[in-house]
Tab-separated table of C-alpha atoms in Angstrom:
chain	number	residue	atom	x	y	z
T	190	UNK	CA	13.005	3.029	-13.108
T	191	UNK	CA	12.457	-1.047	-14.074
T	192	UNK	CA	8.500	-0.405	-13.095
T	193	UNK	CA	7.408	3.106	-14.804
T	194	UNK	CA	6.793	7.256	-13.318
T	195	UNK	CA	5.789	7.459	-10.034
T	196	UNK	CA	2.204	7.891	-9.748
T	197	UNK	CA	1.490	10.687	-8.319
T	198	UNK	CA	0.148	13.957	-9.061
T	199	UNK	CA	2.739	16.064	-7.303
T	200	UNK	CA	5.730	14.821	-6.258
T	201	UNK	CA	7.909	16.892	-3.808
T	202	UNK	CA	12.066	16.228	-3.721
T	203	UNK	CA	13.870	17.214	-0.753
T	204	UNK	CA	14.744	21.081	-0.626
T	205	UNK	CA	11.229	21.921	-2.765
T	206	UNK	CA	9.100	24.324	-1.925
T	207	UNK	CA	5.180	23.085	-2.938
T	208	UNK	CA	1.957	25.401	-2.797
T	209	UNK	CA	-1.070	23.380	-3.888
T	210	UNK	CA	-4.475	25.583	-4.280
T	211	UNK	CA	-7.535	24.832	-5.778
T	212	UNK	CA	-6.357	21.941	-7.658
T	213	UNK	CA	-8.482	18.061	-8.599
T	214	UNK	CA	-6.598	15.099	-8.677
T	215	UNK	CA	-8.033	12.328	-9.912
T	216	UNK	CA	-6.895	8.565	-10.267
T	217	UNK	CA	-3.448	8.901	-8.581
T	218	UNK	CA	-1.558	6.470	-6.192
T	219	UNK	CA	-1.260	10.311	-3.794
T	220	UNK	CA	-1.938	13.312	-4.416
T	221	UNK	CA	1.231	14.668	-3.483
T	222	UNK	CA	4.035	12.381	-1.776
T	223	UNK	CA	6.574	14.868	-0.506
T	224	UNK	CA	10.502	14.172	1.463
T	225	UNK	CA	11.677	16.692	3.285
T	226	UNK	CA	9.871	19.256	1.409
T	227	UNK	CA	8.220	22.321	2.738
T	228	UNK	CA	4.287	22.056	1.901
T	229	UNK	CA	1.229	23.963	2.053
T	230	UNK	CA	-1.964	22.358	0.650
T	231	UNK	CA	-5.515	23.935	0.782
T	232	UNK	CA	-9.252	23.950	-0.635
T	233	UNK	CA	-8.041	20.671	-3.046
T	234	UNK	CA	-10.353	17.587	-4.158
T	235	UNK	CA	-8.637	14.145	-4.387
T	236	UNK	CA	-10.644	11.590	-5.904
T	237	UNK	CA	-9.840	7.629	-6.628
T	238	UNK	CA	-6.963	7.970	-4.465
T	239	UNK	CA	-4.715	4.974	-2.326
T	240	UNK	CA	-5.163	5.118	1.373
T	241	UNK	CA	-4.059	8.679	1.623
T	242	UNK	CA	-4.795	11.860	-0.469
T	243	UNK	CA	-1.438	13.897	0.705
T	244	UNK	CA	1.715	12.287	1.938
T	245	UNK	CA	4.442	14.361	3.867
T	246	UNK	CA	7.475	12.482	4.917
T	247	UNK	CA	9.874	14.425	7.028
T	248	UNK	CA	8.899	17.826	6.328
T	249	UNK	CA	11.234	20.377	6.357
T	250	UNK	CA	9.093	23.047	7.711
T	251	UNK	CA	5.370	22.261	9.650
T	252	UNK	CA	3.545	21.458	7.076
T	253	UNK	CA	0.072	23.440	5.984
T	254	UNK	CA	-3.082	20.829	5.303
T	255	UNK	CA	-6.010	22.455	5.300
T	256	UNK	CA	-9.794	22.426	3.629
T	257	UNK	CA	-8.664	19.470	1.584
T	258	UNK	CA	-11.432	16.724	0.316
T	259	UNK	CA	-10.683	13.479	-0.484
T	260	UNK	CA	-13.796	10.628	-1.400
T	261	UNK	CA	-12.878	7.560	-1.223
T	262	UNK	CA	-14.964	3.725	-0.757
T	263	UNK	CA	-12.165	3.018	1.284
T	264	UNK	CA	-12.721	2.501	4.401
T	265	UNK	CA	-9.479	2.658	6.170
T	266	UNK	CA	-8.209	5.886	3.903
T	267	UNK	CA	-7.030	9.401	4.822
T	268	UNK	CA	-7.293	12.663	3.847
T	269	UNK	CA	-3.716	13.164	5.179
T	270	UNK	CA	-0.323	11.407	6.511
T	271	UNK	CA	2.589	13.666	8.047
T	272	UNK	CA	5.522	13.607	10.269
T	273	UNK	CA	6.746	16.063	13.266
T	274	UNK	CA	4.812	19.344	13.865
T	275	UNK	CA	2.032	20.611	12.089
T	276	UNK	CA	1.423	24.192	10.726
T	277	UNK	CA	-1.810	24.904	10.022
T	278	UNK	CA	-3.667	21.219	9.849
T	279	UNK	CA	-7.687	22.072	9.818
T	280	UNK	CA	-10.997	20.938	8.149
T	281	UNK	CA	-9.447	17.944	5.926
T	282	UNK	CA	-12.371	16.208	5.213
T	283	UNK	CA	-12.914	12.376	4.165
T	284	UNK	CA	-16.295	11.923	2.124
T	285	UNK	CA	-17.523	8.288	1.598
T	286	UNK	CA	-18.368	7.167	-1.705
């Protein structure tokens, strides 16, 4: 890549299989961009994010998104960004800074 990593804290390839639990991300474009990737995410802090703490692009199972926290000044940012069905999707919450 001409530009650098990716930035983000997790990033999930097609075919991967991605827990997240209990973790703090801090100063990252995402949290966790995943394609195609089958995701559960729950009781993590996101802080200093982009517009959207957890990205899940075409997910190959219903994704799991729940008890996340994500601060942000931003007003027009998101705890959370998915396509299709969702699994369990419950108490993301969006704290102003």
């Amino acid at each position: 890549r001409k530009v650098g990593p990716p930035n983000f804290g997790v990033w999930a390839l097609p075919g991967s299989n991605v827990t997240l639990q209990g973790n703090h991300f801090e100063s990252w474009r995402h949290a966790l961009l995943a394609s195609e990737a089958a995701v559960s995410a729950s009781d993590n802090k996101v802080l200093n994010f982009h517009r959207t703490a957890f990205v899940v692009q075409k997910p190959a199972l219903p994704p799991d998104l729940f008890g996340n926290i994500a601060k942000s000044a931003d007003a027009n940012a998101n705890v959370i960004s998915f396509d299709g069905e969702p699994g369990i999707v419950e108490n993301n919450v969006l704290e102003k800074e």
